[in-house]
Short mmCIF file of C-alpha atoms in Angstrom, two decimals:
data_model
loop_
_atom_site.label_atom_id
_atom_site.label_comp_id
_atom_site.label_asym_id
_atom_site.label_seq_id
_atom_site.Cartn_x
_atom_site.Cartn_y
_atom_site.Cartn_z
CA UNK R 25 -23.39 -13.70 16.91
CA UNK R 26 -26.79 -15.09 16.01
CA UNK R 27 -27.53 -18.82 15.96
CA UNK R 28 -28.25 -21.25 13.15
CA UNK R 29 -32.01 -21.76 13.40
CA UNK R 30 -34.34 -21.48 10.40
CA UNK R 31 -35.96 -18.36 11.84
CA UNK R 32 -32.58 -16.67 12.26
CA UNK R 33 -31.61 -17.69 8.74
CA UNK R 34 -34.75 -16.11 7.29
CA UNK R 35 -34.21 -12.98 9.39
CA UNK R 36 -30.58 -12.43 8.40
CA UNK R 37 -31.16 -13.19 4.72
CA UNK R 38 -34.10 -10.78 4.72
CA UNK R 39 -31.98 -8.01 6.27
CA UNK R 40 -29.22 -8.55 3.72
CA UNK R 41 -31.70 -8.65 0.84
CA UNK R 42 -33.18 -5.30 1.83
CA UNK R 43 -29.92 -3.53 2.63
CA UNK R 44 -28.03 -4.84 -0.39
CA UNK R 45 -30.74 -3.80 -2.86
CA UNK R 46 -31.18 -0.23 -1.69
CA UNK R 47 -28.45 0.98 -4.05
CA UNK R 48 -29.79 -0.63 -7.26
CA UNK R 49 -33.35 0.43 -6.39
CA UNK R 50 -32.16 4.00 -5.78
CA UNK R 51 -30.19 4.07 -9.03
CA UNK R 52 -33.20 2.81 -10.96
CA UNK R 53 -35.50 5.38 -9.34
CA UNK R 54 -33.08 8.24 -10.02
CA UNK R 55 -32.68 7.16 -13.64
CA UNK R 56 -36.45 7.14 -14.08
CA UNK R 57 -36.73 10.48 -12.32
CA UNK R 58 -34.32 12.01 -14.81
CA UNK R 59 -35.86 10.24 -17.76
CA UNK R 60 -37.95 12.32 -20.21
CA UNK R 61 -40.19 9.35 -20.95
CA UNK R 62 -43.86 9.80 -19.98
CA UNK R 63 -43.88 6.40 -18.25
CA UNK R 64 -41.68 7.88 -15.56
CA UNK R 65 -44.30 10.39 -14.42
CA UNK R 66 -45.85 7.98 -11.92
CA UNK R 67 -42.71 7.98 -9.80
CA UNK R 68 -43.41 11.60 -8.78
CA UNK R 69 -46.19 10.35 -6.53
CA UNK R 70 -43.66 9.32 -3.88
CA UNK R 71 -43.45 11.57 -0.79
CA UNK R 72 -40.71 14.19 -0.99
CA UNK R 73 -38.64 12.75 1.91
CA UNK R 74 -38.58 9.33 0.21
CA UNK R 75 -37.56 10.93 -3.11
CA UNK R 76 -34.76 12.84 -1.41
CA UNK R 77 -33.54 9.70 0.35
CA UNK R 78 -33.49 7.60 -2.85
CA UNK R 79 -31.63 10.29 -4.77
CA UNK R 80 -29.17 10.65 -1.89
CA UNK R 81 -28.56 6.90 -1.89
CA UNK R 82 -27.91 6.88 -5.64
CA UNK R 83 -25.57 9.85 -5.32
CA UNK R 84 -23.70 8.27 -2.41
CA UNK R 85 -23.18 5.05 -4.40
CA UNK R 86 -21.92 6.72 -7.57
CA UNK R 87 -20.04 9.72 -6.19
CA UNK R 88 -18.47 8.11 -3.12
CA UNK R 89 -18.54 4.31 -3.07
CA UNK R 90 -17.42 3.48 -6.61
CA UNK R 91 -14.32 5.74 -6.61
CA UNK R 92 -13.56 4.84 -2.99
CA UNK R 93 -13.66 1.13 -3.77
CA UNK R 94 -11.21 1.74 -6.61
CA UNK R 95 -8.95 3.73 -4.27
CA UNK R 96 -8.96 0.90 -1.72
CA UNK R 97 -7.32 -1.42 -4.25
CA UNK R 98 -3.97 0.35 -3.79
CA UNK R 99 -1.29 -2.23 -2.95
CA UNK R 100 -0.39 -2.99 0.64
CA UNK R 101 2.81 -1.61 2.15
CA UNK R 102 4.34 -4.76 3.59
CA UNK R 103 6.49 -4.61 6.72
CA UNK R 104 10.22 -5.13 6.63
CA UNK R 105 11.16 -8.79 6.29
CA UNK R 106 12.91 -10.60 9.14
CA UNK R 107 16.29 -12.16 8.40
CA UNK R 108 16.51 -15.31 6.31
CA UNK R 109 17.27 -17.27 9.47
CA UNK R 110 14.19 -15.79 11.11
CA UNK R 111 12.04 -16.73 8.14
CA UNK R 112 13.35 -20.30 8.17
CA UNK R 113 12.67 -20.56 11.90
CA UNK R 114 9.11 -19.28 11.39
CA UNK R 115 8.54 -21.84 8.62
CA UNK R 116 9.67 -24.72 10.82
CA UNK R 117 7.67 -23.46 13.77
CA UNK R 118 4.52 -23.28 11.66
CA UNK R 119 5.02 -26.79 10.26
CA UNK R 120 5.44 -28.15 13.78
CA UNK R 121 1.82 -27.35 14.63
CA UNK R 122 0.17 -28.59 11.42
CA UNK R 123 -1.88 -31.66 12.32
CA UNK R 124 -3.40 -32.43 8.90
CA UNK R 125 -0.95 -31.30 6.18
CA UNK R 126 -3.21 -32.18 3.24
CA UNK R 127 -6.14 -30.23 4.68
CA UNK R 128 -3.79 -27.38 5.61
CA UNK R 129 -2.56 -27.03 2.04
CA UNK R 130 -5.97 -27.55 0.46
CA UNK R 131 -7.68 -24.88 2.55
CA UNK R 132 -5.01 -22.28 1.80
CA UNK R 133 -5.86 -23.06 -1.84
CA UNK R 134 -9.60 -22.55 -1.25
CA UNK R 135 -10.42 -26.25 -0.99
CA UNK R 136 -8.62 -27.32 -4.17
CA UNK R 137 -7.78 -30.99 -4.79
CA UNK R 138 -4.11 -31.91 -4.47
CA UNK R 139 -3.72 -32.70 -8.17
CA UNK R 140 -4.55 -29.05 -8.92
CA UNK R 141 -1.99 -27.71 -6.42
CA UNK R 142 1.36 -28.03 -8.17
CA UNK R 143 4.85 -26.87 -7.34
CA UNK R 144 4.56 -23.43 -8.95
CA UNK R 145 1.29 -22.84 -7.10
CA UNK R 146 2.95 -23.65 -3.78
CA UNK R 147 5.92 -21.42 -4.63
CA UNK R 148 3.55 -18.55 -5.35
CA UNK R 149 1.88 -19.04 -1.97
CA UNK R 150 5.22 -19.34 -0.14
CA UNK R 151 6.48 -16.09 -1.66
CA UNK R 152 3.49 -14.27 -0.20
CA UNK R 153 3.41 -16.07 3.14
CA UNK R 154 7.11 -15.84 4.06
CA UNK R 155 8.63 -13.23 1.73
CA UNK R 156 5.80 -10.67 1.44
CA UNK R 157 6.22 -10.89 -2.32
CA UNK R 158 3.81 -11.31 -5.19
CA UNK R 159 6.43 -11.82 -7.88
CA UNK R 160 9.34 -14.25 -8.20
CA UNK R 161 12.78 -12.77 -7.40
CA UNK R 162 15.90 -14.60 -8.47
CA UNK R 163 17.75 -13.83 -5.25
CA UNK R 164 15.10 -15.63 -3.18
CA UNK R 165 14.26 -18.59 -5.39
CA UNK R 166 16.61 -21.02 -3.65
CA UNK R 167 14.95 -20.14 -0.34
CA UNK R 168 11.51 -20.64 -1.87
CA UNK R 169 12.57 -24.02 -3.27
CA UNK R 170 13.75 -25.01 0.19
CA UNK R 171 10.37 -24.18 1.69
CA UNK R 172 8.58 -26.19 -0.98
CA UNK R 173 10.90 -29.12 -0.20
CA UNK R 174 9.94 -28.68 3.45
CA UNK R 175 6.28 -28.73 2.49
CA UNK R 176 6.85 -32.03 0.66
CA UNK R 177 8.41 -33.49 3.81
CA UNK R 178 5.42 -32.33 5.81
CA UNK R 179 3.02 -33.88 3.30
CA UNK R 180 5.05 -37.07 3.00
CA UNK R 181 4.84 -36.94 -0.80
CA UNK R 182 6.18 -35.10 -3.83
CA UNK R 183 4.34 -32.07 -5.14
CA UNK R 184 3.68 -32.36 -8.87
CA UNK R 185 5.81 -30.06 -11.07
CA UNK R 186 4.32 -27.22 -13.10
CA UNK R 187 1.35 -25.00 -12.36
CA UNK R 188 -2.18 -26.23 -11.72
CA UNK R 189 -5.53 -24.50 -11.70
CA UNK R 190 -5.61 -23.88 -7.95
CA UNK R 191 -5.61 -20.33 -6.59
CA UNK R 192 -4.18 -19.61 -3.16
CA UNK R 193 -5.58 -17.24 -0.57
CA UNK R 194 -3.15 -14.33 -0.23
CA UNK R 195 -4.82 -11.68 1.88
CA UNK R 196 -2.54 -8.71 1.30
CA UNK R 197 -2.20 -9.09 -2.48
CA UNK R 198 -5.72 -10.22 -3.36
CA UNK R 199 -8.25 -7.51 -4.19
CA UNK R 200 -10.14 -5.71 -1.43
CA UNK R 201 -13.49 -7.48 -1.71
CA UNK R 202 -16.10 -5.22 -0.12
CA UNK R 203 -19.79 -4.49 -0.66
CA UNK R 204 -21.64 -1.20 -0.72
CA UNK R 205 -23.27 0.04 2.47
CA UNK R 206 -26.30 2.30 2.15
CA UNK R 207 -26.94 5.57 3.93
CA UNK R 208 -29.78 3.77 5.70
CA UNK R 209 -27.26 1.30 7.12
CA UNK R 210 -25.00 4.10 8.31
CA UNK R 211 -28.03 5.74 9.92
CA UNK R 212 -28.56 2.47 11.85
CA UNK R 213 -24.88 2.55 12.86
CA UNK R 214 -25.35 6.12 14.08
CA UNK R 215 -28.37 5.07 16.19
CA UNK R 216 -26.38 2.19 17.73
CA UNK R 217 -23.45 4.53 18.35
CA UNK R 218 -25.73 7.00 20.11
CA UNK R 219 -27.16 4.25 22.32
CA UNK R 220 -23.62 3.11 23.12
CA UNK R 221 -22.57 6.66 23.94
CA UNK R 222 -25.43 7.23 26.36
CA UNK R 223 -25.04 3.78 27.91
CA UNK R 224 -21.34 4.29 28.57
CA UNK R 225 -21.97 7.70 30.11
CA UNK R 226 -24.62 6.16 32.35
CA UNK R 227 -22.11 3.49 33.42
CA UNK R 228 -19.64 6.09 34.65
CA UNK R 229 -17.29 6.28 31.67
CA UNK R 230 -15.91 9.46 30.14
CA UNK R 231 -15.43 9.73 26.38
CA UNK R 232 -12.06 10.98 25.17
CA UNK R 233 -12.61 12.42 21.72
CA UNK R 234 -10.18 13.17 18.93
CA UNK R 235 -9.39 16.69 17.81
CA UNK R 236 -12.35 18.63 16.44
CA UNK R 237 -10.37 18.98 13.22
CA UNK R 238 -10.87 15.24 12.73
CA UNK R 239 -14.66 15.38 13.13
CA UNK R 240 -15.23 14.86 9.40
CA UNK R 241 -12.68 12.03 9.22
CA UNK R 242 -15.27 9.57 10.53
CA UNK R 243 -18.63 8.65 9.03
CA UNK R 244 -21.33 8.45 10.26
CA UNK R 245 -20.59 11.63 12.14
CA UNK R 246 -20.71 11.65 15.94
CA UNK R 247 -22.21 15.02 16.97
CA UNK R 248 -22.58 14.01 20.62
CA UNK R 249 -18.83 13.57 20.97
CA UNK R 250 -18.26 17.25 20.21
CA UNK R 251 -19.63 18.11 23.64
CA UNK R 252 -17.16 15.89 25.49
CA UNK R 253 -14.75 17.91 27.60
CA UNK R 254 -12.22 15.09 27.56
CA UNK R 255 -9.62 14.97 24.78
CA UNK R 256 -7.60 11.97 23.66
CA UNK R 257 -3.85 12.61 23.99
CA UNK R 258 -3.20 10.95 20.61
CA UNK R 259 -4.14 11.66 17.00
CA UNK R 260 -6.25 8.66 15.99
CA UNK R 261 -7.49 6.59 18.91
CA UNK R 262 -10.59 7.57 20.84
CA UNK R 263 -11.63 5.70 23.97
CA UNK R 264 -13.86 5.45 27.02
CA UNK R 265 -12.28 5.87 30.43
CA UNK R 266 -13.52 5.06 33.90
CA UNK R 267 -11.16 6.62 36.48
CA UNK R 268 -8.97 4.24 38.46
CA UNK R 269 -9.48 4.99 42.15
CA UNK R 270 -8.48 1.76 43.86
CA UNK R 271 -5.01 1.56 45.41
CA UNK R 272 -4.92 -2.22 45.75
CA UNK R 273 -6.20 -3.29 42.32
CA UNK R 274 -4.90 -3.12 38.77
CA UNK R 275 -6.83 -1.15 36.15
CA UNK R 276 -8.11 -2.84 32.97
CA UNK R 277 -7.37 -2.13 29.31
CA UNK R 278 -10.09 -3.53 27.01
CA UNK R 279 -9.73 -3.92 23.22
CA UNK R 280 -12.80 -4.94 21.21
CA UNK R 281 -13.16 -7.02 18.06
CA UNK R 282 -14.58 -6.55 14.56
CA UNK R 283 -18.22 -5.50 14.49
CA UNK R 284 -20.00 -2.30 15.43
CA UNK R 285 -17.65 -0.93 18.05
CA UNK R 286 -18.26 -1.20 21.77
CA UNK R 287 -22.02 -1.72 21.61
CA UNK R 288 -21.95 -5.54 22.18
CA UNK R 289 -19.72 -5.03 25.22
CA UNK R 290 -21.56 -2.27 27.07
CA UNK R 291 -23.23 -4.59 29.59
CA UNK R 292 -19.99 -6.51 30.09
CA UNK R 293 -18.06 -3.29 30.78
CA UNK R 294 -20.83 -1.90 32.99
CA UNK R 295 -20.76 -4.97 35.23
CA UNK R 296 -16.97 -5.23 35.25
CA UNK R 297 -16.54 -3.65 38.65
CA UNK R 298 -13.98 -5.45 40.76
CA UNK R 299 -13.64 -3.40 43.93
CA UNK R 300 -10.52 -3.35 46.06
CA UNK R 301 -10.26 -3.67 49.81
CA UNK R 302 -10.41 0.10 49.93
CA UNK R 303 -13.90 -0.06 48.32
CA UNK R 304 -12.78 2.19 45.51
CA UNK R 305 -13.53 1.60 41.84
CA UNK R 306 -11.18 -0.07 39.39
CA UNK R 307 -10.40 1.92 36.27
CA UNK R 308 -11.09 0.79 32.70
CA UNK R 309 -9.90 2.10 29.36
CA UNK R 310 -11.98 0.73 26.48
CA UNK R 311 -10.37 1.60 23.16
CA UNK R 312 -12.34 2.30 19.98
CA UNK R 313 -10.84 0.68 16.88
CA UNK R 314 -12.88 2.51 14.26
CA UNK R 315 -11.51 0.94 11.03
CA UNK R 316 -13.11 -2.37 12.07
CA UNK R 317 -16.29 -0.86 13.56
CA UNK R 318 -18.56 -0.43 10.50
CA UNK R 319 -17.37 3.12 9.91
CA UNK R 320 -15.74 4.99 7.05
CA UNK R 321 -12.53 6.40 8.46
CA UNK R 322 -8.75 6.30 8.25
CA UNK R 323 -7.05 2.99 7.34
CA UNK R 324 -6.07 0.59 10.11
CA UNK R 325 -3.09 1.95 12.00
CA UNK R 326 0.32 0.44 11.42
CA UNK R 327 1.49 -1.79 14.24
CA UNK R 328 4.06 0.64 15.61
CA UNK R 329 1.69 3.61 15.41
CA UNK R 330 -0.99 1.69 17.30
CA UNK R 331 1.44 0.67 20.03
CA UNK R 332 2.78 4.20 20.45
CA UNK R 333 -0.70 5.69 20.70
CA UNK R 334 -1.81 3.13 23.30
CA UNK R 335 1.38 3.71 25.27
CA UNK R 336 0.72 7.46 25.20
CA UNK R 337 -2.84 6.94 26.49
CA UNK R 338 -1.60 4.74 29.32
CA UNK R 339 1.05 7.30 30.24
CA UNK R 340 -1.51 10.12 30.11
CA UNK R 341 -3.58 8.35 32.76
CA UNK R 342 -0.59 7.34 34.86
CA UNK R 343 -0.99 3.58 34.45
CA UNK R 344 2.22 1.71 35.20
CA UNK R 345 0.66 -1.78 35.12
CA UNK R 346 -2.71 -3.13 34.02
CA UNK R 347 -4.81 -6.19 33.20
CA UNK R 348 -5.03 -6.67 29.43
CA UNK R 349 -8.44 -7.91 28.20
CA UNK R 350 -9.19 -8.30 24.50
CA UNK R 351 -11.77 -9.93 22.28
CA UNK R 352 -11.30 -11.52 18.83
CA UNK R 353 -9.50 -9.00 16.56
CA UNK R 354 -8.38 -7.24 19.73
CA UNK R 355 -6.03 -10.17 20.33
CA UNK R 356 -4.04 -8.99 17.27
CA UNK R 357 -3.45 -5.63 18.93
CA UNK R 358 -2.68 -7.48 22.17
CA UNK R 359 0.02 -9.41 20.30
CA UNK R 360 1.65 -6.17 19.20
CA UNK R 361 1.51 -4.79 22.75
CA UNK R 362 3.11 -7.95 24.13
CA UNK R 363 5.93 -7.88 21.56
CA UNK R 364 6.74 -4.19 21.98
CA UNK R 365 9.34 -3.07 24.55
CA UNK R 366 7.25 0.09 25.03
CA UNK R 367 4.21 -1.69 26.42
CA UNK R 368 5.20 -5.27 27.35
CA UNK R 369 6.63 -4.22 30.78
CA UNK R 370 3.30 -2.57 31.64
CA UNK R 371 1.16 -5.64 30.98
CA UNK R 372 0.16 -7.72 33.98
CA UNK R 373 -2.31 -10.62 33.79
CA UNK R 374 -4.10 -11.23 30.50
CA UNK R 375 -7.57 -12.41 29.44
CA UNK R 376 -7.98 -13.28 25.75
CA UNK R 377 -11.60 -13.92 24.68
CA UNK R 378 -12.15 -15.71 21.36
CA UNK R 379 -8.58 -14.86 20.26
CA UNK R 380 -7.80 -15.10 16.56
CA UNK R 381 -4.04 -14.68 16.90
CA UNK R 382 -3.06 -18.22 18.00
CA UNK R 383 -2.06 -20.61 15.18
CA UNK R 384 -2.68 -17.85 12.68
CA UNK R 385 -0.56 -19.68 10.12
CA UNK R 386 -3.37 -22.23 9.85
CA UNK R 387 -5.89 -21.24 7.16
CA UNK R 388 -9.01 -21.26 9.35
CA UNK R 389 -9.18 -17.59 10.35
CA UNK R 390 -8.29 -16.20 6.92
CA UNK R 391 -10.49 -18.68 5.04
CA UNK R 392 -13.52 -18.54 7.35
CA UNK R 393 -13.54 -14.76 7.50
CA UNK R 394 -12.75 -13.82 3.91
CA UNK R 395 -13.26 -16.76 1.53
CA UNK R 396 -15.89 -19.14 2.88
CA UNK R 397 -19.19 -19.14 1.03
CA UNK R 398 -21.87 -18.64 3.71
CA UNK R 399 -24.52 -21.29 4.27
CA UNK R 400 -25.88 -20.90 7.80
CA UNK R 401 -27.36 -17.81 9.43
CA UNK R 402 -24.30 -16.99 11.53
CA UNK R 403 -22.06 -17.37 8.47
CA UNK R 404 -24.20 -14.89 6.52
CA UNK R 405 -24.04 -12.46 9.43
CA UNK R 406 -20.25 -12.70 9.51
CA UNK R 407 -19.98 -12.48 5.71
CA UNK R 408 -22.16 -9.44 5.07
CA UNK R 409 -21.88 -7.41 8.26
CA UNK R 410 -18.26 -8.37 8.96
CA UNK R 411 -15.92 -9.37 6.17
CA UNK R 412 -17.62 -7.38 3.36
CA UNK R 413 -17.68 -4.11 5.30
CA UNK R 414 -15.51 -1.45 3.63
CA UNK R 415 -13.26 -0.79 6.62
CA UNK R 416 -12.98 -4.41 7.70
CA UNK R 417 -12.24 -5.66 4.18
CA UNK R 418 -9.51 -3.06 3.71
CA UNK R 419 -8.02 -3.68 7.15
CA UNK R 420 -7.72 -7.41 6.47
CA UNK R 421 -6.61 -7.11 2.84
CA UNK R 422 -4.05 -4.33 3.22
CA UNK R 423 -3.02 -4.17 6.90
CA UNK R 424 -3.28 -7.74 8.21
CA UNK R 425 0.22 -9.25 8.09
CA UNK R 426 -0.11 -12.70 9.63
CA UNK R 427 3.55 -13.14 10.59
CA UNK R 428 3.36 -9.93 12.64
CA UNK R 429 0.02 -10.79 14.15
CA UNK R 430 0.59 -14.40 15.17
CA UNK R 431 0.84 -15.09 18.90
CA UNK R 432 2.93 -17.95 20.24
CA UNK R 433 2.58 -19.18 23.77
CA UNK R 434 5.92 -17.78 24.90
CA UNK R 435 4.79 -14.30 23.78
CA UNK R 436 2.38 -14.40 26.73
CA UNK R 437 5.25 -14.58 29.20
CA UNK R 438 3.59 -17.32 31.23
CA UNK R 439 5.60 -18.95 34.02
CA UNK R 440 7.90 -21.58 32.48
CA UNK R 441 8.78 -25.12 33.47
CA UNK R 442 11.87 -23.84 35.29
CA UNK R 443 9.68 -22.13 37.85
CA UNK R 444 10.31 -18.58 36.68
CA UNK R 445 7.47 -16.29 37.62
CA UNK R 446 5.49 -15.02 34.66
CA UNK R 447 2.10 -13.64 33.78
CA UNK R 448 -1.18 -15.30 34.64
CA UNK R 449 -3.29 -15.78 31.53
CA UNK R 450 -6.84 -16.95 30.81
CA UNK R 451 -7.82 -17.87 27.25
CA UNK R 452 -11.57 -18.09 26.65
CA UNK R 453 -12.60 -20.40 23.79
CA UNK R 454 -15.95 -21.52 22.37
CA UNK R 455 -16.53 -24.98 20.97
CA UNK R 456 -18.70 -23.83 18.04
CA UNK R 457 -16.58 -20.87 16.97
CA UNK R 458 -17.26 -20.27 13.27
CA UNK R 459 -13.97 -18.38 12.72
CA UNK R 460 -11.28 -20.11 14.77
CA UNK R 461 -10.41 -23.80 15.00
CA UNK R 462 -10.68 -23.58 18.77
CA UNK R 463 -10.11 -27.28 19.28
CA UNK R 464 -6.70 -26.96 17.60
CA UNK R 465 -5.92 -23.87 19.68
CA UNK R 466 -6.94 -25.73 22.83
CA UNK R 467 -4.70 -28.66 21.95
CA UNK R 468 -1.82 -26.27 21.25
CA UNK R 469 -2.20 -24.53 24.60
CA UNK R 470 -2.62 -27.85 26.43
CA UNK R 471 0.56 -29.24 24.83
CA UNK R 472 2.36 -26.05 25.73
CA UNK R 473 1.28 -26.42 29.32
CA UNK R 474 2.63 -29.94 29.45
CA UNK R 475 6.12 -29.14 28.22
CA UNK R 476 6.55 -25.45 29.00
CA UNK R 477 6.90 -24.41 25.36
CA UNK R 478 5.56 -24.88 21.88
CA UNK R 479 4.98 -28.44 20.69
CA UNK R 480 7.62 -29.97 18.48
CA UNK R 481 6.71 -31.60 15.20
CA UNK R 482 5.97 -34.95 16.74
CA UNK R 483 3.71 -33.39 19.33
CA UNK R 484 1.92 -31.45 16.59
CA UNK R 485 0.89 -34.77 15.04
CA UNK R 486 -0.28 -36.54 18.19
CA UNK R 487 -2.92 -39.24 17.89
CA UNK R 488 -6.47 -38.47 18.93
CA UNK R 489 -6.03 -40.59 22.03
CA UNK R 490 -2.95 -38.65 23.12
CA UNK R 491 -4.67 -35.33 22.48
CA UNK R 492 -7.65 -36.29 24.64
CA UNK R 493 -5.34 -37.49 27.40
CA UNK R 494 -3.58 -34.10 27.47
CA UNK R 495 -6.78 -32.14 28.15
CA UNK R 496 -9.25 -32.37 30.98
CA UNK R 497 -12.64 -33.15 29.51
CA UNK R 498 -14.97 -30.15 29.42
CA UNK R 499 -17.98 -30.25 31.67
CA UNK R 500 -21.17 -29.23 29.90
CA UNK R 501 -22.33 -26.34 32.03
CA UNK R 502 -23.28 -22.76 31.28
CA UNK R 503 -20.43 -21.33 33.31
CA UNK R 504 -17.88 -23.08 31.09
CA UNK R 505 -15.23 -25.59 32.00
CA UNK R 506 -11.70 -24.79 33.15
CA UNK R 507 -8.89 -26.99 31.86
CA UNK R 508 -7.89 -27.89 35.39
CA UNK R 509 -11.43 -28.34 36.63
CA UNK R 510 -11.55 -24.98 38.39
CA UNK R 511 -10.06 -21.52 38.15
CA UNK R 512 -6.84 -21.11 40.11
CA UNK R 513 -5.69 -17.71 38.85
CA UNK R 514 -2.18 -19.02 38.29
CA UNK R 515 -0.30 -19.72 35.06
CA UNK R 516 -2.07 -20.38 31.77
CA UNK R 517 -5.69 -21.50 32.02
CA UNK R 518 -8.36 -22.15 29.39
CA UNK R 519 -12.06 -21.47 29.93
CA UNK R 520 -14.00 -23.61 27.46
CA UNK R 521 -17.64 -23.03 26.43
CA UNK R 522 -18.61 -26.16 24.53
CA UNK R 523 -21.88 -24.94 23.02
CA UNK R 524 -21.10 -21.28 22.25
CA UNK R 525 -20.18 -19.59 18.98
CA UNK R 526 -17.78 -16.71 18.44
CA UNK R 527 -18.68 -13.70 20.65
CA UNK R 528 -21.67 -15.45 22.26
CA UNK R 529 -19.94 -15.30 25.63
CA UNK R 530 -21.17 -11.68 25.76
CA UNK R 531 -24.81 -12.70 25.25
CA UNK R 532 -25.41 -14.21 28.69
CA UNK R 533 -24.98 -12.82 32.19
CA UNK R 534 -23.81 -16.25 33.36
CA UNK R 535 -21.00 -16.55 30.83
CA UNK R 536 -19.95 -12.93 31.28
CA UNK R 537 -19.78 -13.54 35.03
CA UNK R 538 -17.42 -16.49 34.51
CA UNK R 539 -15.05 -14.33 32.45
CA UNK R 540 -15.43 -11.43 34.88
CA UNK R 541 -14.36 -13.72 37.73
CA UNK R 542 -10.96 -14.22 36.13
CA UNK R 543 -10.58 -10.50 35.39
CA UNK R 544 -11.51 -9.61 38.97
CA UNK R 545 -8.99 -12.09 40.38
CA UNK R 546 -6.27 -10.76 38.09
CA UNK R 547 -7.05 -7.17 39.03
CA UNK R 548 -6.12 -8.06 42.62
CA UNK R 549 -2.58 -9.04 41.57
CA UNK R 550 -1.01 -5.62 42.14
#
């Protein structure tokens, strides 16, 4: 993630201006090229390669993008609802961690004032959030009314009757809001992918490709992968594998976030080399999640399909236990792995870097990623190159079901207050994260540490003084600050980088080393 300086702002706005206007410029050129008017003759002075490129861009926009964008608007297939008791429990659990109810409600309604958010507006939002429904159904209306009553209790006031002008953010029923990507952009993606491919090979990884029959299911095409002699044992997922040779260390499963695939992590993975006492290398599997990697490909996999494919990959390589490491969107997949009986028993220690899955019922992640109007350079980068990408926009608008994706502390399986042995977990957070309210996540984890479970409603509304008392103050140093002052490798620990933004932990050797220290220690817990 870039910073917020004036120079970076000018750079990112310039890149967006050029890339976003390739399509209209190409359409205009092609129209003039086909025009019989004499004034169009001057356009023939362009070199032939430039002419061919502009015509190709215009064709790509009209023949592919426009119909594909229409196709992407197909409604989401929502997962099966939990029981009514389960829904009520989820509602109460969410309310227990809301610290500012008025801000919570306003942000879900895109910053609307409370007088514009009336009872029918809230009912509409509740139907989506807890019933996966866009329309009112008579059999559920008493339940919806009960949730609105609960919202009034949380707010400490009555919600005005009727329907106001506010519009709520409802990811899986709102339109898929994406922007065109030019062939030039996909050429840049191909260049980055090629660099990543060569870099990973140089670092000792082997690429496990999909079936050759699926070569044309991914764009831009990856001709280098055809020559790989290693084949993925599953239909969709491709991945990079470094063989696990150590007998006294755990291997590592790495899941990346939204962006351009594994490119931002190549140095991190290259230097992630904890070595056992037998001086043999620790294995790594780095998955490729292509629907959120600036590619045109299949839709995001359903939760159960993703879990089964990962389990099959682990079984193929003979892994019976591993360290789970994920970044950003990868924490969503980590949540599914932790909740599945197929994979949960295989997961040892965990490192979650910039996770987006904690407190997912709060509006920050959904609003900041999909609805916020960008102002600063980093916000424009996230907006154009992240949320408006075709694959990312579709994945979030049609496959991102928050109640499935949310991670509660007990899902981690950390040792409880009764002394039961559980997993060791490190959560890496950045103080200037532009997507996640990391301070709220930090308070949630700190409160959980203090009582061995999720905070109750009273704890969710602690005073500022109580919150500060529950957390060790962060030391301002490049290596980050651990909640307990130092890394112990036991229980749940938070590594806090006060001055970093989302994903910037991968920009510095010092910060990567601090995260790698935890991973190396966890790998030793065979």
